[in-house]
CSV table of C-alpha atoms and ligand atoms in Angstrom, one decimal:
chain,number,residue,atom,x,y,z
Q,1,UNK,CA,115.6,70.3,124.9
Q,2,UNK,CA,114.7,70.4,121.1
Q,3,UNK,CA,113.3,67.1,119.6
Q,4,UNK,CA,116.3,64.9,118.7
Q,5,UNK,CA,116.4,64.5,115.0
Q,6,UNK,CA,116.9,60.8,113.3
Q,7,UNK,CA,119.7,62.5,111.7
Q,8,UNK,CA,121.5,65.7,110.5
Q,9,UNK,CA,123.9,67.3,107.7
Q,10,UNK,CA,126.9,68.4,109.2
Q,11,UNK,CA,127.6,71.9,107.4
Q,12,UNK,CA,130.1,74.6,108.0
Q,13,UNK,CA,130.1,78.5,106.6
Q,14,UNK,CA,132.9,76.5,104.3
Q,15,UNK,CA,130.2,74.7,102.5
Q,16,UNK,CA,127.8,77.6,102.7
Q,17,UNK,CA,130.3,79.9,100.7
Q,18,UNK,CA,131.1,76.8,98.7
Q,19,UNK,CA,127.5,76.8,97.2
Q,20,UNK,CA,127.2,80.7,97.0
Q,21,UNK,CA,130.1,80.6,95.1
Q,22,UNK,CA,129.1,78.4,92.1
Q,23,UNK,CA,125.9,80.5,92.2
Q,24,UNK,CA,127.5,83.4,91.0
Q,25,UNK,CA,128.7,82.2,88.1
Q,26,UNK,CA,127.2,81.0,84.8
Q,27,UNK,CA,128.0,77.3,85.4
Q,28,UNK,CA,125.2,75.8,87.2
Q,29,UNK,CA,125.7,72.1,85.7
Q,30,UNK,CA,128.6,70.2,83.8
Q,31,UNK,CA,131.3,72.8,85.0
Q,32,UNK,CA,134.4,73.0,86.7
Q,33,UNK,CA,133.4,71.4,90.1
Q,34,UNK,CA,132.5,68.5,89.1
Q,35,UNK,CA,135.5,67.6,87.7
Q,36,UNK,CA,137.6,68.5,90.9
Q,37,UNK,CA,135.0,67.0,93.0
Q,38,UNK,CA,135.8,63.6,90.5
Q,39,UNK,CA,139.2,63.8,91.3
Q,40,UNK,CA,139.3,64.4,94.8
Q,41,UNK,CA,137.1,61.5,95.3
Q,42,UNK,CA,139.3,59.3,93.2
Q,43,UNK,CA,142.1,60.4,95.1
Q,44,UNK,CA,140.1,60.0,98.4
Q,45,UNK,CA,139.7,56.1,97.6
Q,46,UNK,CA,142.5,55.2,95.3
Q,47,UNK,CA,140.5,54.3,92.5
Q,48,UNK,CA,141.5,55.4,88.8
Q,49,UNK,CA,138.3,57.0,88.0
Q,50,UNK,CA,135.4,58.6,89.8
Q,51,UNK,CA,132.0,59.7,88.4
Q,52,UNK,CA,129.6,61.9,89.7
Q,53,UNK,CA,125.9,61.0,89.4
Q,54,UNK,CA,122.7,62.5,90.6
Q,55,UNK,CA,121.7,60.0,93.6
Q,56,UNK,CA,123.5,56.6,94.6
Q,57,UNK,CA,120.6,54.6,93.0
Q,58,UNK,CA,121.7,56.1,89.7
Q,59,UNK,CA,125.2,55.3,90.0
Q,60,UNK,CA,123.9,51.3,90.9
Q,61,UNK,CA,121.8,51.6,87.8
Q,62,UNK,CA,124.7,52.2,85.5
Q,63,UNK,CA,126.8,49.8,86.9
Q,64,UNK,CA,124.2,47.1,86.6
Q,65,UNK,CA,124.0,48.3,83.0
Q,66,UNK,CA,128.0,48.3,82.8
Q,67,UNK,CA,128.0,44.7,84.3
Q,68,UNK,CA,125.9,43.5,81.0
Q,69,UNK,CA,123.3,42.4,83.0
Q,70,UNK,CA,120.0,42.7,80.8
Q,71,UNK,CA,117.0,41.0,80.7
Q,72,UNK,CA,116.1,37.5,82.5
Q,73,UNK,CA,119.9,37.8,84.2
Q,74,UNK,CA,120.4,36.7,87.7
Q,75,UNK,CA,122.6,39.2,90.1
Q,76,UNK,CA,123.1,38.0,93.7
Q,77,UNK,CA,122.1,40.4,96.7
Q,78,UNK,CA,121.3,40.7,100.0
Q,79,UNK,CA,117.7,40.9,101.1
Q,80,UNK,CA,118.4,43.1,104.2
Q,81,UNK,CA,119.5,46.0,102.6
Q,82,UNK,CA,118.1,49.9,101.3
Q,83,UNK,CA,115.4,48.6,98.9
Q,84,UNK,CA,117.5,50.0,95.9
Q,85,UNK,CA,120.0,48.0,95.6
Q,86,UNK,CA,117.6,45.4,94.3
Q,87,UNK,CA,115.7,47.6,92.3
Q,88,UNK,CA,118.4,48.6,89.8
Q,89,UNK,CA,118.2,45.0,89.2
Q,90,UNK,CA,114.8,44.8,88.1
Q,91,UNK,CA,115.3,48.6,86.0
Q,92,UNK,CA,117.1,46.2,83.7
Q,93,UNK,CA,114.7,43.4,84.0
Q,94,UNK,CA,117.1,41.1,85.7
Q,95,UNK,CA,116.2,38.9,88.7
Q,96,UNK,CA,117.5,39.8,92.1
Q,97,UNK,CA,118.3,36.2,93.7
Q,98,UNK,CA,118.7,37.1,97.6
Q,99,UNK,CA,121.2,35.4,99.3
Q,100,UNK,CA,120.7,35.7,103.6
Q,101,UNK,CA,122.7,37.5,105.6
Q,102,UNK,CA,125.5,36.8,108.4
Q,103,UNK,CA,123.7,37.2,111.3
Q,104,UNK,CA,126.4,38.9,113.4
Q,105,UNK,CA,128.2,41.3,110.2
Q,106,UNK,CA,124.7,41.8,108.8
Q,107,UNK,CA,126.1,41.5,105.5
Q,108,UNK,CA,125.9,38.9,102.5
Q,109,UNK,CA,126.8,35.4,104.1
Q,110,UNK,CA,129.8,34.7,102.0
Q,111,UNK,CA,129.6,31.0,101.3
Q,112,UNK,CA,126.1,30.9,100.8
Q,113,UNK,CA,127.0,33.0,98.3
Q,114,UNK,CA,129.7,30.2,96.9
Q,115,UNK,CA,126.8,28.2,97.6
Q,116,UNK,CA,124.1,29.6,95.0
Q,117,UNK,CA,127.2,30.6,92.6
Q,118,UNK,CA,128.2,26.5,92.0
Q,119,UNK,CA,124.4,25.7,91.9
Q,120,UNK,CA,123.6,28.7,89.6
Q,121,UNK,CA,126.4,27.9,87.4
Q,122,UNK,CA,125.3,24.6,87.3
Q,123,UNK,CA,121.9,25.1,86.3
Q,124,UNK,CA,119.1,22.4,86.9
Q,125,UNK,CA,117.5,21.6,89.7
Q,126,UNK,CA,119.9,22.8,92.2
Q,127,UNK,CA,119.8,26.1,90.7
Q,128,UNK,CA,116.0,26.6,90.9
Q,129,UNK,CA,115.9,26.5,94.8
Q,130,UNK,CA,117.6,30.2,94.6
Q,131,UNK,CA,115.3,31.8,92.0
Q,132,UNK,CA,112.3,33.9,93.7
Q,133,UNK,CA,109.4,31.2,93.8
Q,134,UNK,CA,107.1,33.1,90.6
Q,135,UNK,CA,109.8,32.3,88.3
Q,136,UNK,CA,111.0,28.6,89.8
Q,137,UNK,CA,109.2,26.8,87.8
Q,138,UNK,CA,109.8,29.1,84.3
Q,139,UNK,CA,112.1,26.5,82.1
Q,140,UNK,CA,113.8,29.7,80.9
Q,141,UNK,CA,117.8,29.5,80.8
Q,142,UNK,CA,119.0,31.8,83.4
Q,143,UNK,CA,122.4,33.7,83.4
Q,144,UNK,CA,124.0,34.7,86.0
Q,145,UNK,CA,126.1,38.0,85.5
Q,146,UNK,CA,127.0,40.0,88.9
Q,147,UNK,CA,127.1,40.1,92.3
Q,148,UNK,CA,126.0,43.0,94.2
Q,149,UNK,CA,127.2,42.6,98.0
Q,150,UNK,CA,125.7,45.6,99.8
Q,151,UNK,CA,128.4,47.4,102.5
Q,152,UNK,CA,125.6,47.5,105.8
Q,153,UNK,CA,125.2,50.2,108.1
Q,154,UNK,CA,128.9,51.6,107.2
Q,155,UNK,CA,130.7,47.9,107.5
Q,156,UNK,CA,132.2,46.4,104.7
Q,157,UNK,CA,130.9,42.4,103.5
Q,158,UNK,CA,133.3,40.0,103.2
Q,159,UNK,CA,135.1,40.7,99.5
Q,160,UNK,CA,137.8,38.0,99.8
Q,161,UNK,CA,135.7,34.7,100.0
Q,162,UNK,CA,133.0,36.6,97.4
Q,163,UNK,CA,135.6,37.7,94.6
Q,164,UNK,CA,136.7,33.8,94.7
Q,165,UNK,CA,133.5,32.7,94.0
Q,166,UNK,CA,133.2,35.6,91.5
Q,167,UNK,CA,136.5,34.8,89.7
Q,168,UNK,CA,135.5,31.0,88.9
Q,169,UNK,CA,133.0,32.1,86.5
Q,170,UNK,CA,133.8,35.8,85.2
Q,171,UNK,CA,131.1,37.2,87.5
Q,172,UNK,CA,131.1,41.3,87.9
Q,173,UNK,CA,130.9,42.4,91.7
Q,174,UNK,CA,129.1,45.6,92.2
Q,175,UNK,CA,130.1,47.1,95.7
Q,176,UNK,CA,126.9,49.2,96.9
Q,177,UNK,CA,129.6,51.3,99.2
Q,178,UNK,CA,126.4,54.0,99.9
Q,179,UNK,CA,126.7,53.5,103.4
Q,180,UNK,CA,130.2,53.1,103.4
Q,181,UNK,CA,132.2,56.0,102.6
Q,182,UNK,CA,135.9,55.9,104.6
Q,183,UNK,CA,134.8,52.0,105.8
Q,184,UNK,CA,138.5,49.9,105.6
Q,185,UNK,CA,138.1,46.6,104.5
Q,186,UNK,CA,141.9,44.8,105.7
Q,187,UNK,CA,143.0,47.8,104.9
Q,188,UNK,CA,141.7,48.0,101.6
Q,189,UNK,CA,138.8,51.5,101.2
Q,190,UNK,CA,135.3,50.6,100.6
Q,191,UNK,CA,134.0,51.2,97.0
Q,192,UNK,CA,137.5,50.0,95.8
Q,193,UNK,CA,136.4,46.0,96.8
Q,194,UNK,CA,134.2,45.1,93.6
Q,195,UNK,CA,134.9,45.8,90.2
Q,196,UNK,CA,133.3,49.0,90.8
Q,197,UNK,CA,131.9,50.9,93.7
Q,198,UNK,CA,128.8,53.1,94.2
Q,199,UNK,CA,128.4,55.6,97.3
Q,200,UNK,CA,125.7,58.0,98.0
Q,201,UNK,CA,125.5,61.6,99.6
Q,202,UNK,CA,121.4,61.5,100.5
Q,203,UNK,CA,121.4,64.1,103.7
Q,204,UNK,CA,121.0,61.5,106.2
Q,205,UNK,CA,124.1,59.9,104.9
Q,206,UNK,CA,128.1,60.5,106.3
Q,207,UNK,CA,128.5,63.6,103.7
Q,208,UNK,CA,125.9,64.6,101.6
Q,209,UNK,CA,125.6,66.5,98.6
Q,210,UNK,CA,121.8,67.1,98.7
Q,211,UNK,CA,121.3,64.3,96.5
Q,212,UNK,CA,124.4,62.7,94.7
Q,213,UNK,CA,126.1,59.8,94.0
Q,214,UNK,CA,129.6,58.8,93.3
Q,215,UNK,CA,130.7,55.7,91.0
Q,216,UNK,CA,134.7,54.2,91.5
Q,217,UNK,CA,136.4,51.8,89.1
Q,218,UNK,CA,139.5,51.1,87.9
Q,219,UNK,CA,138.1,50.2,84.7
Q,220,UNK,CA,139.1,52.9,81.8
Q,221,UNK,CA,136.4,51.4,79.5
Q,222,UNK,CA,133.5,51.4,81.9
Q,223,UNK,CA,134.9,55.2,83.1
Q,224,UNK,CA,133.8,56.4,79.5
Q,225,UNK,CA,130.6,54.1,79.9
Q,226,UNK,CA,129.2,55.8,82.9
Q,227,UNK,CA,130.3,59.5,81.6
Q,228,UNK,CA,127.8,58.7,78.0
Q,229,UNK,CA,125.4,56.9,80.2
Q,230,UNK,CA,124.7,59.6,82.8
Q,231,UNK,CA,124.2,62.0,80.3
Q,232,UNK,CA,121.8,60.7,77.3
Q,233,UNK,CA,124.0,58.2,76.1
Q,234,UNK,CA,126.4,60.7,74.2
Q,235,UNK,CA,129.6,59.7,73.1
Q,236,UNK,CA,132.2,61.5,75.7
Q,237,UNK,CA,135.1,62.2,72.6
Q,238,UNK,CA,132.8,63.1,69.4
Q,239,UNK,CA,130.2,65.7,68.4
Q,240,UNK,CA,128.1,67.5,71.1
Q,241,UNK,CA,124.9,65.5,69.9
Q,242,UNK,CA,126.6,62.0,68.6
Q,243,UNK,CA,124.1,59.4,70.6
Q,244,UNK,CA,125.6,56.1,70.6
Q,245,UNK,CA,123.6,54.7,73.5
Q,246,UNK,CA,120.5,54.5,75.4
Q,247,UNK,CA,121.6,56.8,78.2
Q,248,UNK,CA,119.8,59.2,81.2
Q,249,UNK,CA,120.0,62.1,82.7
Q,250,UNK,CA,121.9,61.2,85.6
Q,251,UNK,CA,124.1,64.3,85.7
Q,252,UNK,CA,125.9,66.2,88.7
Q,253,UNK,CA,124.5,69.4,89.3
Q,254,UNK,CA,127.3,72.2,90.4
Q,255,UNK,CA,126.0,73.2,93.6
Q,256,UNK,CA,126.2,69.5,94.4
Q,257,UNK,CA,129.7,68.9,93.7
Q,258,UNK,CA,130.9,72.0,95.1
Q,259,UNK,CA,129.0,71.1,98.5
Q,260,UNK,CA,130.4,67.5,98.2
Q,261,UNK,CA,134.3,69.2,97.3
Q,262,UNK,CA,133.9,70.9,100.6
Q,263,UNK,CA,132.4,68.0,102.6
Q,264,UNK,CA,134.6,65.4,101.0
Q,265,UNK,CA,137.8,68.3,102.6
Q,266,UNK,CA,136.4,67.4,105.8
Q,267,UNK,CA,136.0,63.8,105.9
Q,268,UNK,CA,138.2,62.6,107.9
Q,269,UNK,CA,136.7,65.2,110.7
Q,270,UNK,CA,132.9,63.8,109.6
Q,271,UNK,CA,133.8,60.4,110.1
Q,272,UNK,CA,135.9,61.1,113.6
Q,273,UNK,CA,132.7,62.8,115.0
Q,274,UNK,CA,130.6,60.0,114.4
Q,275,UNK,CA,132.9,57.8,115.5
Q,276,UNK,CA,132.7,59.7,118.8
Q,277,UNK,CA,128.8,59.6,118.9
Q,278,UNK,CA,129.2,55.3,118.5
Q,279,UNK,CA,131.8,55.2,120.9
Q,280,UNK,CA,129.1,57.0,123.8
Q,281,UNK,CA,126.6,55.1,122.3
Q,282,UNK,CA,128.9,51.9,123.1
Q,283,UNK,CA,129.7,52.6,126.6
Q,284,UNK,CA,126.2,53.9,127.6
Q,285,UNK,CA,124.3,50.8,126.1
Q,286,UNK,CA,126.9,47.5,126.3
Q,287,UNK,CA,126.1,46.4,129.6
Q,288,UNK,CA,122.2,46.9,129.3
Q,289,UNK,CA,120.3,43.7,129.4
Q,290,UNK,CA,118.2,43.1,126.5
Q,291,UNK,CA,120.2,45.3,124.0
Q,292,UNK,CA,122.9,44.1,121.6
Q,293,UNK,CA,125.4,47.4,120.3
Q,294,UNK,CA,126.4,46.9,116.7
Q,295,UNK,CA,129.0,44.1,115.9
Q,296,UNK,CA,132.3,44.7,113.8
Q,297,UNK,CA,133.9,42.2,112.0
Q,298,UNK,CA,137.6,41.1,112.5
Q,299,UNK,CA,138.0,41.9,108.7
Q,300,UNK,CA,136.5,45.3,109.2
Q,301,UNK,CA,139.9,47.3,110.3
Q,302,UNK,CA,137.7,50.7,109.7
Q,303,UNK,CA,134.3,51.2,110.4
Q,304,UNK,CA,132.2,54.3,108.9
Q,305,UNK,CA,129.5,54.9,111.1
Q,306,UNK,CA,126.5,55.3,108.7
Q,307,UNK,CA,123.6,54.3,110.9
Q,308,UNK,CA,123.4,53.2,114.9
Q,309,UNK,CA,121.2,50.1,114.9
Q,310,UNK,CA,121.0,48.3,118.1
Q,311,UNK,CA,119.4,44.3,118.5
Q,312,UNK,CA,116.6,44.1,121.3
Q,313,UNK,CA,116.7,40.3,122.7
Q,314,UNK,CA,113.7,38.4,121.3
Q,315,UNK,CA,111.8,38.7,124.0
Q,316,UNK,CA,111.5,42.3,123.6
Q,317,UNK,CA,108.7,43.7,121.5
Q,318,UNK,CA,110.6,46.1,119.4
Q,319,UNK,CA,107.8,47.6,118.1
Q,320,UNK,CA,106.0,48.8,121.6
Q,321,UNK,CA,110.2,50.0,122.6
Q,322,UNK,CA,109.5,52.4,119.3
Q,323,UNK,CA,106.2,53.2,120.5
Q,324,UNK,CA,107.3,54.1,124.1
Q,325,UNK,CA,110.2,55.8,123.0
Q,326,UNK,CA,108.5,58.2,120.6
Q,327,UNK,CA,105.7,59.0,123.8
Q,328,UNK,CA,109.3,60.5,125.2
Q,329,UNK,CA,110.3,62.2,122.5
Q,330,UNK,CA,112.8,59.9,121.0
Q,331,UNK,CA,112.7,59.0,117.3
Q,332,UNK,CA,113.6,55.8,116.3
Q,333,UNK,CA,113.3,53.2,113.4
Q,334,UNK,CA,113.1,49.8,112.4
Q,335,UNK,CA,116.1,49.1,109.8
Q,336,UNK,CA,116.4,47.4,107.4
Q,337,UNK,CA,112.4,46.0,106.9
Q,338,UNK,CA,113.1,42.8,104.4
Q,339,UNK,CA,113.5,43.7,100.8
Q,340,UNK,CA,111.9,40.2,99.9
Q,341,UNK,CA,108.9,41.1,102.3
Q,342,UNK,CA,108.4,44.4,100.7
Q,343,UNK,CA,104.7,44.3,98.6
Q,344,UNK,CA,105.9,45.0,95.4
Q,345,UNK,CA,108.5,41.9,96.1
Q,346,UNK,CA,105.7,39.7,97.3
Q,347,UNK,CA,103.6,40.1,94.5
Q,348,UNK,CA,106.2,40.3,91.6
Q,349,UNK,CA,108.2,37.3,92.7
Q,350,UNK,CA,105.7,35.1,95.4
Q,351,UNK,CA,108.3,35.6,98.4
Q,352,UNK,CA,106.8,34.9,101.8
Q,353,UNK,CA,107.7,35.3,105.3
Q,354,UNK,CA,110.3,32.4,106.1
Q,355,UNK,CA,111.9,32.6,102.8
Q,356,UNK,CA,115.0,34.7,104.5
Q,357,UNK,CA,115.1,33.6,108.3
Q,358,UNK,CA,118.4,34.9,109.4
Q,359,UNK,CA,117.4,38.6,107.5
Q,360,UNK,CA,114.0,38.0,109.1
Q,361,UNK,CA,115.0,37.5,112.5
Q,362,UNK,CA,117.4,40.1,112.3
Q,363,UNK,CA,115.5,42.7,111.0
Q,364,UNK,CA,112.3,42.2,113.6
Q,365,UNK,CA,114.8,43.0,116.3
Q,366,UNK,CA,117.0,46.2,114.5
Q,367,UNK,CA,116.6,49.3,115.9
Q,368,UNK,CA,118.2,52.9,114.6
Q,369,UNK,CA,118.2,55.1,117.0
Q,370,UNK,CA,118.7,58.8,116.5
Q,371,UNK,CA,122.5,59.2,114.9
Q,372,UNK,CA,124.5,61.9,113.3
Q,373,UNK,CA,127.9,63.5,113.5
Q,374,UNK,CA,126.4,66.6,115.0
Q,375,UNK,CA,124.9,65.0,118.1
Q,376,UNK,CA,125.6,66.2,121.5
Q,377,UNK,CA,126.9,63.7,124.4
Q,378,UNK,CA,124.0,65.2,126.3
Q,379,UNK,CA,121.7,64.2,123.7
Q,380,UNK,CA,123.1,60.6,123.3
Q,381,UNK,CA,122.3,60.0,127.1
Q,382,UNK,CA,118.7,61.6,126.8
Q,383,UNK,CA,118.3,58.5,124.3
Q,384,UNK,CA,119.9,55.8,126.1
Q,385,UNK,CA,118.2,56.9,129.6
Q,386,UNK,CA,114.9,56.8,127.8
Q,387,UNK,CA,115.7,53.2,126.3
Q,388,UNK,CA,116.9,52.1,129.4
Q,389,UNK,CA,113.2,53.2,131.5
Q,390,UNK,CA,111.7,51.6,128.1
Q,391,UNK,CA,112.9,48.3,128.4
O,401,PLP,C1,121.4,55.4,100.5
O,401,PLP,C2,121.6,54.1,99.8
O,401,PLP,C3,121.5,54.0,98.4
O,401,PLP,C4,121.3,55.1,97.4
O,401,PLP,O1,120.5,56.1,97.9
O,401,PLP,P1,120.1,57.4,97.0
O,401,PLP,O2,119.1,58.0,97.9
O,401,PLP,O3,119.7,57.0,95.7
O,401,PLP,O4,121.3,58.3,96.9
O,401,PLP,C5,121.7,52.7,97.9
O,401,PLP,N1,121.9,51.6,98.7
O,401,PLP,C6,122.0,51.7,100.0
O,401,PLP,C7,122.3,50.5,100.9
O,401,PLP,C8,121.8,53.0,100.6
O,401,PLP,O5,121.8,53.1,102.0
């Protein structure tokens, strides 16, 4: 058998020809696919407005900007996450203040995130015990501005207890949805739960556009926002060359959108599949000693599986499991590593080991094994006999 892959696109001739297609015309970016790709999205999520940008991190970077988070700002966020959704904090020169993790949901514990709100808002002393250690002792006056809960592994965080503690004190919630596209949060679609919503189409992702990123909101004003920011800061209604903002180039490309028009057609097929490959997954590895399957929350009434992470028991040396498992031929990962832990972190802000335990102890026992829409039943028990003669 061929070496199972991490992960894999899922592509038909449908979103071959869809490609081909734009390619024979003269409209290689801002043209007509974008826009229906925009509006099927919209429609997708029931959101008002959708923008297309050029990766997912993009689309978090804008709505930072959107959020008026600038320099010195806090904005609350998970530490286990994809390390961008706490570096569009620092593109701004805000503060990321990491709030731990549910250890079951793996998202955003929500009332430690009521918690560091009240003492953020509050200033003084109580506030300082959330700020990264480097800047603690700084007698700068702090803001906080946004919350940016991320949506884990294709399960949405808890929205209701977070928007409370948002509301008291006009905070912006920034949903990073990017590995959430389809997820149902009671009932409601991810990327709909904040104020706005960001999901990305990397390959590895549910669909993929190549790269690409979408942004939902409801919010007219910030729809105009993201369409100048995305592309140089030009004003969307006057002259061609009318720059009224610092802006990027963060724009769509056509062959993009007309792959993600044809994926997005097949969603509901995408996110069946991998449903499937989870549900063999499930019943292969829930009675085997030593391995947790992924948890799903009571308020998560649709999950989109992004990512198949198992928990080995403490006991187990998850490192030497990914070592043995690779001697067979099985990829694997360790996933999330701590954002807080990361070098860059370390030496920007003075984290250390300890400062996160639950995201800590979480993420030394996480394990992704191979996942993807496209996989075979066959190939799923290949991986689950191997981890079974591993453990
Ligand atoms: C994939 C992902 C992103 C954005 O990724 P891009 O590669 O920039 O499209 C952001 N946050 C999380 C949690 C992700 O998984």
């Amino acid at each position: 058998m061929d070496r199972i892959p991490m992960s894999s696109p899922d592509l038909t001739d449908a979103e071959l020809a869809a490609v081909t297609q734009v390619l024979r015309t003269p409209h290689l970016s801002i043209g007509p696919q974008i826009e229906v790709f925009e509006r099927a999205m919209a429609a997708y999520v029931g959101a008002q407005y959708a923008i297309a940008v050029n990766s997912g991190t993009s689309g978090l970077h804008l709505c930072v900007i959107a959020a008026g988070v600038g320099e010195g700002d806090l904005v609350i966020t998970p530490p286990f996450s994809f390390i961008a959704s706490a570096n569009v904090i620092l593109y701004e020169r805000a503060i990321p203040v990491f709030v731990d993790i549910d250890p079951q949901t793996l998202n955003i514990d929500p009332a430690l995130v009521a918690q560091a709100v009240n003492d953020l808002t509050r200033g003084g002393k109580a506030a300082q015990k959330w700020l990264p250690p480097a800047i603690r002792t700084q007698s700068a006056i702090r803001n906080l501005k946004a919350i940016l809960p991320v949506d884990a592994f294709g399960q949405p965080a808890d929205y209701d207890p977070i928007r409370e503690a948002a509301d008291r004190h006009d905070l912006v919630i920034i949903e990073d949805a990017c590995e959430a596209i389809g997820a149902e949060y009671k009932g409601r679609k991810a990327g709909t739960l904040g104020d706005v919503g960001v999901f990305a189409f990397y390959p590895n992702k549910q669909m993929t556009t190549g790269e690409g990123g979408m942004i939902v909101t409801n919010r007219e004003d910030w729809d105009a926002l993201f369409r100048s920011l995305r592309n140089q800061g030009r004003d969307v209604f006057n002259g061609w060359l009318n720059h009224s903002r610092l802006g990027y180039n963060y724009r769509m490309d056509e062959m993009s959108a007309a792959l993600g028009v044809a994926q997005l057609r097949r969603i509901e097929e995408l996110l069946t599949k991998r449903e499937r490959v989870a549900g063999w997954y499930n019943e292969r590895l829930k009675d085997l000693a030593g391995v947790q399957i992924p948890h799903i929350a009571s308020t998560t009434t649709r999950m989109s599986w992004f990512v198949y992470v198992i928990r080995l028991s403490p006991e187990i040396d998850r490192n030497r499991v990914m070592a043995a498992l690779e001697k067979r031929g099985i990829p694997s990962r360790p996933y999330f590593t701590p954002i807080h832990l990361q070098p860059f972190y370390r030496e920007r802000f003075g984290y250390q080991k300890g400062d996160f335990p639950v995201t800590e102890s979480v993420a030394r026992s996480t394990l992704a094994l191979p996942f993807s829409g496209v996989m075979t039943e066959e190939q799923v028990d290949c991986v689950c006999e191997a981890l079974r003669a591993v453990i």
